[in-house]
């Protein structure tokens, strides 16, 4: 990650009361107008503009050029690795901001900078930690979404999120907006785990903050391309599930996908005349590999850095699942032969029973930190536990692991 810092007449960044964070991706042509309009909107205020850039079109260089004559201090951080998408860029901006009052907006000119002082005035009333610019509150306008399809998708995503978090999002009409103010002092930035570009939803779901809204007229896109893609939609759905129900439920969701695939493979192969035992073996092998890849990407991504290497993780996961399948398939066959139930139903029942064993093994073994990777805080906790002379049994550790993984994060 390369960090560039440019401001009019000063080196290093000055402590300010307000930081406007602008995540950018190939939006070079918007920089000059955006900086000028933000400068005019915040004239007379102690503020800075911080671009967090993931571009390949020279946006960072354009920010540095524009900063030389800007009315406000302007900085740019260029990321070589796009970690966490747009949400990750915003979290980095929150960490690096000079001001505690952070205002997040897109760099595509769809968010009107002229709304910034109105949001600040609303925040200064003192009854809100977050002020969101809403397209759907009275006086707002969502015509900038363009097509009816995009509008429908946006509204459906909003309704889904509000249904999943009825308490946290009760006072939010537009939790998907990318234009908002947040008091950084009310956040634990290190606790944010953004996936994709719905960072406000992440903040509202993980933080106990008060929200107020101001209406926004969402402008038409001038330059750049939309960040809303089918892939981002899938990421949003998975992230929403993870936020609401926690890691164990996402693990279960992937397990359900694997179970359906397993049953589908079995049905196809048995229909073709293959004995159900061989069909079950092939189905299990295919879904073990598929589940591992999905778990790596969506469930245990935050634990991979401290765990063993990828091949070691795959070996441990595959071995456990193969052993589990080797034990499960004879039990399934026993149910078929003894209870005279269908092979598909027997497989489904055995997969449900195996779920908890798989989750515990992956959480406690496959993705366990390597020796020497435990933090000093963990060491201090262990030392305290020893000094208290209370037994720490394997059962207790398993119970704590289930509690930690199943209950974070979420609205519980």
Short mmCIF file of C-alpha atoms in Angstrom, two decimals:
data_model
loop_
_atom_site.label_atom_id
_atom_site.label_comp_id
_atom_site.label_asym_id
_atom_site.label_seq_id
_atom_site.Cartn_x
_atom_site.Cartn_y
_atom_site.Cartn_z
CA UNK A 1 0.00 0.00 0.00
CA UNK A 2 1.40 3.35 -1.01
CA UNK A 3 0.36 6.38 0.96
CA UNK A 4 0.60 9.82 -0.56
CA UNK A 5 -0.05 12.97 1.43
CA UNK A 6 -0.62 16.30 -0.23
CA UNK A 7 -2.04 19.53 1.06
CA UNK A 8 -1.83 23.19 0.18
CA UNK A 9 1.19 24.64 1.94
CA UNK A 10 1.77 21.90 4.53
CA UNK A 11 3.55 18.56 4.86
CA UNK A 12 2.17 15.71 6.93
CA UNK A 13 -1.48 15.72 7.86
CA UNK A 14 -2.92 18.29 10.20
CA UNK A 15 -5.34 17.45 12.97
CA UNK A 16 -8.81 18.44 11.78
CA UNK A 17 -12.30 18.12 13.15
CA UNK A 18 -13.82 16.65 9.97
CA UNK A 19 -12.46 14.15 7.43
CA UNK A 20 -14.29 13.47 4.19
CA UNK A 21 -13.41 9.91 3.12
CA UNK A 22 -13.76 9.18 -0.60
CA UNK A 23 -13.11 5.59 -1.76
CA UNK A 24 -12.31 5.61 -5.47
CA UNK A 25 -11.98 3.08 -8.26
CA UNK A 26 -10.99 4.45 -11.69
CA UNK A 27 -12.68 7.83 -11.16
CA UNK A 28 -9.84 10.16 -12.20
CA UNK A 29 -12.10 12.44 -14.26
CA UNK A 30 -14.24 13.27 -11.22
CA UNK A 31 -11.47 14.30 -8.82
CA UNK A 32 -11.07 18.00 -9.69
CA UNK A 33 -14.79 18.78 -9.61
CA UNK A 34 -15.34 16.72 -6.48
CA UNK A 35 -12.52 18.43 -4.55
CA UNK A 36 -13.71 21.88 -5.65
CA UNK A 37 -17.32 21.21 -4.63
CA UNK A 38 -16.31 19.70 -1.25
CA UNK A 39 -14.04 22.69 -0.63
CA UNK A 40 -16.87 25.12 -1.38
CA UNK A 41 -19.36 23.18 0.75
CA UNK A 42 -17.04 23.07 3.78
CA UNK A 43 -15.61 26.56 3.38
CA UNK A 44 -14.73 28.02 6.77
CA UNK A 45 -14.66 24.61 8.47
CA UNK A 46 -11.61 22.76 9.75
CA UNK A 47 -11.68 19.79 7.42
CA UNK A 48 -9.64 17.53 5.14
CA UNK A 49 -10.37 15.21 2.21
CA UNK A 50 -8.93 11.70 2.29
CA UNK A 51 -9.08 9.59 -0.87
CA UNK A 52 -8.58 5.83 -0.48
CA UNK A 53 -7.86 4.66 -3.98
CA UNK A 54 -7.96 1.23 -5.61
CA UNK A 55 -7.61 2.53 -9.16
CA UNK A 56 -5.45 1.59 -12.09
CA UNK A 57 -6.19 4.70 -14.17
CA UNK A 58 -3.97 7.22 -12.37
CA UNK A 59 -6.63 8.50 -9.96
CA UNK A 60 -4.09 8.76 -7.13
CA UNK A 61 -1.76 10.90 -9.27
CA UNK A 62 -4.69 13.14 -10.22
CA UNK A 63 -5.57 13.59 -6.52
CA UNK A 64 -1.99 14.68 -5.79
CA UNK A 65 -2.09 17.16 -8.69
CA UNK A 66 -5.43 18.65 -7.63
CA UNK A 67 -4.34 18.83 -3.97
CA UNK A 68 -1.67 21.41 -4.78
CA UNK A 69 -4.29 24.11 -5.39
CA UNK A 70 -7.17 22.81 -3.28
CA UNK A 71 -8.96 24.92 -0.67
CA UNK A 72 -8.75 22.08 1.87
CA UNK A 73 -5.92 19.69 2.79
CA UNK A 74 -6.17 16.66 0.50
CA UNK A 75 -4.50 13.28 1.02
CA UNK A 76 -4.54 10.04 -0.91
CA UNK A 77 -3.82 6.46 0.13
CA UNK A 78 -3.38 4.12 -2.81
CA UNK A 79 -3.97 0.44 -2.05
CA UNK A 80 -2.13 -2.12 -4.12
CA UNK A 81 -4.37 -4.88 -2.73
CA UNK A 82 -8.13 -4.30 -2.74
CA UNK A 83 -8.80 -5.90 0.63
CA UNK A 84 -12.47 -5.89 1.63
CA UNK A 85 -13.59 -3.98 -1.46
CA UNK A 86 -15.03 -0.51 -1.08
CA UNK A 87 -15.97 -1.28 2.52
CA UNK A 88 -12.36 -2.15 3.29
CA UNK A 89 -11.27 1.17 1.78
CA UNK A 90 -13.70 3.03 4.05
CA UNK A 91 -12.47 1.16 7.14
CA UNK A 92 -8.89 2.10 6.25
CA UNK A 93 -10.03 5.69 5.83
CA UNK A 94 -11.69 5.63 9.25
CA UNK A 95 -8.44 4.37 10.77
CA UNK A 96 -6.27 6.99 9.03
CA UNK A 97 -8.60 10.00 9.26
CA UNK A 98 -7.27 13.11 10.98
CA UNK A 99 -10.72 14.04 12.25
CA UNK A 100 -13.06 12.05 14.47
CA UNK A 101 -16.10 13.24 12.52
CA UNK A 102 -15.83 11.19 9.33
CA UNK A 103 -18.02 11.77 6.29
CA UNK A 104 -18.07 9.00 3.69
CA UNK A 105 -19.11 9.59 0.09
CA UNK A 106 -18.54 8.04 -3.33
CA UNK A 107 -16.23 9.55 -5.92
CA UNK A 108 -18.68 9.26 -8.84
CA UNK A 109 -20.47 12.61 -8.18
CA UNK A 110 -23.77 10.88 -7.46
CA UNK A 111 -23.52 12.05 -3.85
CA UNK A 112 -23.95 15.86 -3.80
CA UNK A 113 -21.15 17.50 -1.75
CA UNK A 114 -23.51 20.41 -1.08
CA UNK A 115 -25.27 18.13 1.41
CA UNK A 116 -22.17 17.93 3.66
CA UNK A 117 -22.89 21.07 5.75
CA UNK A 118 -26.52 19.99 6.19
CA UNK A 119 -25.34 16.62 7.54
CA UNK A 120 -22.90 18.36 9.89
CA UNK A 121 -25.63 20.68 11.17
CA UNK A 122 -27.85 17.68 11.85
CA UNK A 123 -25.03 15.93 13.71
CA UNK A 124 -24.33 19.04 15.79
CA UNK A 125 -27.80 18.78 17.29
CA UNK A 126 -26.19 16.12 19.51
CA UNK A 127 -28.74 13.30 19.36
CA UNK A 128 -27.11 11.13 16.66
CA UNK A 129 -23.81 9.33 16.12
CA UNK A 130 -24.54 8.63 12.45
CA UNK A 131 -26.21 10.94 9.94
CA UNK A 132 -27.14 9.15 6.72
CA UNK A 133 -28.13 10.75 3.42
CA UNK A 134 -31.25 8.80 2.46
CA UNK A 135 -32.82 8.39 -0.97
CA UNK A 136 -36.06 7.19 0.58
CA UNK A 137 -36.85 9.62 3.38
CA UNK A 138 -39.22 12.52 2.66
CA UNK A 139 -37.63 14.84 0.08
CA UNK A 140 -35.15 12.23 -1.12
CA UNK A 141 -34.82 11.13 -4.72
CA UNK A 142 -33.47 7.84 -6.12
CA UNK A 143 -33.65 8.63 -9.84
CA UNK A 144 -29.87 8.40 -10.06
CA UNK A 145 -30.19 4.62 -9.77
CA UNK A 146 -31.23 4.73 -13.42
CA UNK A 147 -33.23 1.68 -14.46
CA UNK A 148 -36.33 0.30 -12.80
CA UNK A 149 -34.41 -2.94 -12.26
CA UNK A 150 -31.68 -1.21 -10.24
CA UNK A 151 -34.32 0.63 -8.22
CA UNK A 152 -36.15 -2.63 -7.52
CA UNK A 153 -32.95 -4.41 -6.49
CA UNK A 154 -32.01 -1.53 -4.20
CA UNK A 155 -35.41 -1.51 -2.50
CA UNK A 156 -35.47 -5.29 -2.16
CA UNK A 157 -31.99 -5.26 -0.57
CA UNK A 158 -33.14 -2.54 1.84
CA UNK A 159 -36.26 -4.46 2.86
CA UNK A 160 -34.25 -7.66 3.31
CA UNK A 161 -31.70 -5.93 5.52
CA UNK A 162 -34.39 -4.27 7.63
CA UNK A 163 -36.16 -7.60 8.02
CA UNK A 164 -32.93 -9.21 9.22
CA UNK A 165 -32.13 -6.36 11.64
CA UNK A 166 -35.52 -4.94 12.69
CA UNK A 167 -34.16 -3.35 15.86
CA UNK A 168 -30.82 -2.00 14.66
CA UNK A 169 -32.29 -0.61 11.42
CA UNK A 170 -35.62 0.55 12.82
CA UNK A 171 -34.75 4.23 12.31
CA UNK A 172 -32.95 3.79 8.99
CA UNK A 173 -34.82 4.11 5.70
CA UNK A 174 -31.69 3.63 3.56
CA UNK A 175 -29.07 1.41 5.26
CA UNK A 176 -27.54 0.79 1.81
CA UNK A 177 -26.56 4.42 1.25
CA UNK A 178 -22.88 5.10 0.74
CA UNK A 179 -23.16 8.74 1.86
CA UNK A 180 -23.10 9.21 5.62
CA UNK A 181 -21.43 10.88 8.59
CA UNK A 182 -20.18 8.88 11.55
CA UNK A 183 -18.57 9.84 14.83
CA UNK A 184 -15.51 7.59 14.86
CA UNK A 185 -15.32 7.78 18.64
CA UNK A 186 -18.52 5.73 18.81
CA UNK A 187 -17.04 2.87 16.77
CA UNK A 188 -14.64 0.04 17.36
CA UNK A 189 -13.08 0.26 13.91
CA UNK A 190 -11.05 -2.92 14.48
CA UNK A 191 -14.32 -4.84 14.89
CA UNK A 192 -15.56 -4.00 11.38
CA UNK A 193 -15.29 -6.82 8.83
CA UNK A 194 -16.61 -5.33 5.58
CA UNK A 195 -17.37 -7.44 2.53
CA UNK A 196 -18.29 -5.50 -0.61
CA UNK A 197 -19.61 -1.95 -0.60
CA UNK A 198 -22.44 -1.80 1.97
CA UNK A 199 -20.28 -0.38 4.75
CA UNK A 200 -23.04 1.57 6.54
CA UNK A 201 -24.96 -1.68 7.07
CA UNK A 202 -21.81 -3.14 8.63
CA UNK A 203 -21.49 -0.17 10.99
CA UNK A 204 -25.14 -0.19 12.03
CA UNK A 205 -25.20 -3.97 12.55
CA UNK A 206 -22.00 -4.15 14.61
CA UNK A 207 -22.29 -0.92 16.61
CA UNK A 208 -24.82 0.46 19.05
CA UNK A 209 -25.15 3.88 17.43
CA UNK A 210 -27.95 6.41 17.12
CA UNK A 211 -28.88 7.32 13.56
CA UNK A 212 -30.53 10.34 11.99
CA UNK A 213 -31.24 10.97 8.30
CA UNK A 214 -31.38 13.84 5.85
CA UNK A 215 -32.98 13.57 2.39
CA UNK A 216 -30.67 13.19 -0.61
CA UNK A 217 -31.27 13.65 -4.30
CA UNK A 218 -29.21 10.83 -5.77
CA UNK A 219 -27.60 12.27 -8.92
CA UNK A 220 -27.00 10.50 -12.22
CA UNK A 221 -23.58 8.93 -12.74
CA UNK A 222 -21.17 11.16 -14.67
CA UNK A 223 -17.99 9.10 -14.95
CA UNK A 224 -16.85 5.67 -13.76
CA UNK A 225 -18.85 2.48 -13.57
CA UNK A 226 -21.32 1.13 -11.05
CA UNK A 227 -19.92 -0.97 -8.22
CA UNK A 228 -23.17 -2.94 -8.07
CA UNK A 229 -22.57 -6.22 -9.90
CA UNK A 230 -24.03 -9.71 -9.68
CA UNK A 231 -20.94 -10.78 -7.77
CA UNK A 232 -21.38 -7.90 -5.33
CA UNK A 233 -24.99 -8.96 -4.90
CA UNK A 234 -23.95 -12.47 -3.93
CA UNK A 235 -21.32 -11.03 -1.56
CA UNK A 236 -24.00 -8.82 0.01
CA UNK A 237 -26.33 -11.76 0.60
CA UNK A 238 -23.60 -13.83 2.24
CA UNK A 239 -22.37 -10.91 4.29
CA UNK A 240 -25.90 -10.15 5.49
CA UNK A 241 -26.27 -13.77 6.59
CA UNK A 242 -22.97 -13.64 8.41
CA UNK A 243 -23.83 -10.37 10.15
CA UNK A 244 -27.21 -11.57 11.34
CA UNK A 245 -26.57 -15.12 12.35
CA UNK A 246 -22.85 -15.43 12.91
CA UNK A 247 -20.14 -17.72 11.62
CA UNK A 248 -21.79 -21.01 12.53
CA UNK A 249 -24.86 -20.19 10.47
CA UNK A 250 -22.76 -19.29 7.43
CA UNK A 251 -20.95 -22.58 7.88
CA UNK A 252 -24.36 -24.25 8.00
CA UNK A 253 -25.49 -22.40 4.89
CA UNK A 254 -22.50 -23.72 2.96
CA UNK A 255 -23.18 -27.14 4.43
CA UNK A 256 -26.74 -26.98 3.10
CA UNK A 257 -25.42 -26.08 -0.34
CA UNK A 258 -23.05 -29.04 -0.12
CA UNK A 259 -25.81 -31.33 1.09
CA UNK A 260 -28.07 -30.36 -1.81
CA UNK A 261 -25.19 -30.92 -4.22
CA UNK A 262 -24.45 -34.25 -2.56
CA UNK A 263 -28.06 -35.36 -2.87
CA UNK A 264 -28.21 -34.14 -6.44
CA UNK A 265 -25.10 -36.09 -7.41
CA UNK A 266 -26.45 -39.18 -5.69
CA UNK A 267 -29.80 -38.89 -7.44
CA UNK A 268 -28.19 -38.49 -10.86
CA UNK A 269 -25.80 -41.41 -10.36
CA UNK A 270 -28.39 -43.77 -8.89
CA UNK A 271 -30.79 -42.85 -11.69
CA UNK A 272 -28.06 -43.86 -14.13
CA UNK A 273 -27.92 -47.25 -12.42
CA UNK A 274 -24.93 -46.82 -10.11
CA UNK A 275 -25.20 -48.56 -6.70
CA UNK A 276 -26.10 -46.05 -4.01
CA UNK A 277 -22.94 -46.80 -1.99
CA UNK A 278 -20.65 -45.73 -4.85
CA UNK A 279 -22.91 -42.80 -5.65
CA UNK A 280 -22.62 -41.64 -2.02
CA UNK A 281 -18.81 -41.92 -2.08
CA UNK A 282 -18.54 -39.84 -5.26
CA UNK A 283 -21.03 -37.27 -3.98
CA UNK A 284 -19.18 -36.96 -0.69
CA UNK A 285 -15.81 -36.44 -2.38
CA UNK A 286 -17.11 -33.72 -4.68
CA UNK A 287 -18.89 -31.82 -1.93
CA UNK A 288 -15.96 -32.06 0.51
CA UNK A 289 -13.79 -30.16 -1.95
CA UNK A 290 -16.51 -27.66 -2.81
CA UNK A 291 -17.36 -26.98 0.83
CA UNK A 292 -13.70 -26.42 1.70
CA UNK A 293 -13.31 -23.77 -1.01
CA UNK A 294 -16.46 -21.94 0.08
CA UNK A 295 -15.48 -22.10 3.76
CA UNK A 296 -12.04 -20.71 2.95
CA UNK A 297 -13.58 -17.76 1.16
CA UNK A 298 -16.61 -16.92 3.25
CA UNK A 299 -16.41 -18.48 6.74
CA UNK A 300 -12.82 -18.67 7.95
CA UNK A 301 -11.18 -15.97 5.83
CA UNK A 302 -10.38 -13.95 8.96
CA UNK A 303 -8.58 -16.93 10.53
CA UNK A 304 -6.43 -18.03 7.59
CA UNK A 305 -3.54 -15.66 8.25
CA UNK A 306 -2.64 -17.20 11.61
CA UNK A 307 -3.51 -20.77 10.65
CA UNK A 308 -1.42 -23.34 8.82
CA UNK A 309 -0.79 -23.12 5.09
CA UNK A 310 -3.56 -23.68 2.54
CA UNK A 311 -2.48 -27.21 1.60
CA UNK A 312 -2.19 -28.20 5.26
CA UNK A 313 -5.66 -26.83 5.92
CA UNK A 314 -7.04 -28.66 2.91
CA UNK A 315 -5.33 -31.88 3.97
CA UNK A 316 -6.73 -31.67 7.50
CA UNK A 317 -10.20 -30.76 6.24
CA UNK A 318 -10.29 -33.43 3.56
CA UNK A 319 -8.94 -36.11 5.91
CA UNK A 320 -11.49 -35.34 8.60
CA UNK A 321 -14.36 -35.22 6.14
CA UNK A 322 -13.19 -38.42 4.47
CA UNK A 323 -13.04 -40.20 7.83
CA UNK A 324 -16.41 -38.74 8.77
CA UNK A 325 -17.85 -39.90 5.44
CA UNK A 326 -16.28 -43.33 5.88
CA UNK A 327 -18.07 -43.64 9.21
CA UNK A 328 -21.26 -41.98 8.04
CA UNK A 329 -21.81 -44.04 4.89
CA UNK A 330 -21.90 -47.43 6.68
CA UNK A 331 -24.34 -45.92 9.19
CA UNK A 332 -26.41 -44.66 6.27
CA UNK A 333 -26.33 -48.13 4.73
CA UNK A 334 -27.41 -49.64 8.06
CA UNK A 335 -30.37 -47.26 8.19
CA UNK A 336 -31.35 -48.18 4.62
CA UNK A 337 -31.06 -51.93 5.20
CA UNK A 338 -32.48 -51.99 8.73
CA UNK A 339 -35.06 -49.24 8.74
CA UNK A 340 -35.92 -49.62 5.04
CA UNK A 341 -35.87 -45.87 4.37
CA UNK A 342 -34.71 -44.30 1.12
CA UNK A 343 -30.99 -43.79 0.60
CA UNK A 344 -31.53 -40.07 -0.06
CA UNK A 345 -33.36 -39.58 3.26
CA UNK A 346 -30.73 -41.58 5.12
CA UNK A 347 -27.99 -39.41 3.61
CA UNK A 348 -29.82 -36.23 4.61
CA UNK A 349 -30.20 -37.39 8.22
CA UNK A 350 -26.56 -38.38 8.50
CA UNK A 351 -25.40 -35.03 7.08
CA UNK A 352 -27.37 -33.15 9.72
CA UNK A 353 -25.79 -35.21 12.50
CA UNK A 354 -22.30 -34.62 11.07
CA UNK A 355 -22.65 -30.82 10.94
CA UNK A 356 -21.60 -30.01 14.50
CA UNK A 357 -18.58 -32.31 14.39
CA UNK A 358 -17.40 -30.63 11.19
CA UNK A 359 -17.82 -27.13 12.53
CA UNK A 360 -15.96 -27.85 15.77
CA UNK A 361 -13.12 -29.58 13.97
CA UNK A 362 -12.64 -26.74 11.52
CA UNK A 363 -12.87 -24.01 14.17
CA UNK A 364 -10.62 -25.71 16.72
CA UNK A 365 -8.19 -27.64 14.52
CA UNK A 366 -8.08 -26.72 10.83
CA UNK A 367 -7.98 -22.95 11.42
CA UNK A 368 -6.34 -22.97 14.83
CA UNK A 369 -3.45 -20.47 15.13
CA UNK A 370 -0.01 -21.93 14.58
CA UNK A 371 2.23 -22.32 17.58
CA UNK A 372 3.69 -18.96 18.55
CA UNK A 373 0.90 -16.98 16.88
CA UNK A 374 -1.20 -16.50 20.00
CA UNK A 375 -1.46 -12.87 21.00
CA UNK A 376 -0.07 -11.47 24.23
CA UNK A 377 -3.62 -10.78 25.32
CA UNK A 378 -4.48 -14.45 24.98
CA UNK A 379 -1.36 -15.35 26.94
CA UNK A 380 -2.39 -12.96 29.70
CA UNK A 381 -5.85 -14.51 29.83
CA UNK A 382 -4.34 -17.99 30.07
CA UNK A 383 -2.01 -16.86 32.85
CA UNK A 384 -4.93 -15.41 34.77
CA UNK A 385 -6.89 -18.62 34.37
CA UNK A 386 -3.97 -20.64 35.72
CA UNK A 387 -3.49 -18.31 38.67
CA UNK A 388 -7.13 -18.71 39.59
CA UNK A 389 -6.52 -22.48 39.81
CA UNK A 390 -9.74 -23.35 38.05
CA UNK A 391 -9.68 -26.36 35.72
CA UNK A 392 -9.91 -25.62 32.00
CA UNK A 393 -11.21 -28.85 30.56
CA UNK A 394 -11.58 -29.80 26.91
CA UNK A 395 -15.36 -29.68 27.30
CA UNK A 396 -15.18 -26.12 28.61
CA UNK A 397 -12.97 -25.06 25.71
CA UNK A 398 -15.40 -26.62 23.24
CA UNK A 399 -18.35 -24.85 24.86
CA UNK A 400 -16.51 -21.51 24.72
CA UNK A 401 -15.61 -22.09 21.08
CA UNK A 402 -19.22 -22.87 20.14
CA UNK A 403 -20.40 -19.79 22.00
CA UNK A 404 -17.81 -17.50 20.43
CA UNK A 405 -18.29 -18.68 16.87
CA UNK A 406 -22.06 -19.05 16.92
CA UNK A 407 -22.77 -15.74 18.61
CA UNK A 408 -20.59 -13.34 16.63
CA UNK A 409 -21.52 -11.09 15.09
CA UNK A 410 -25.24 -10.60 15.07
CA UNK A 411 -28.25 -8.93 16.56
CA UNK A 412 -28.66 -11.07 19.65
#
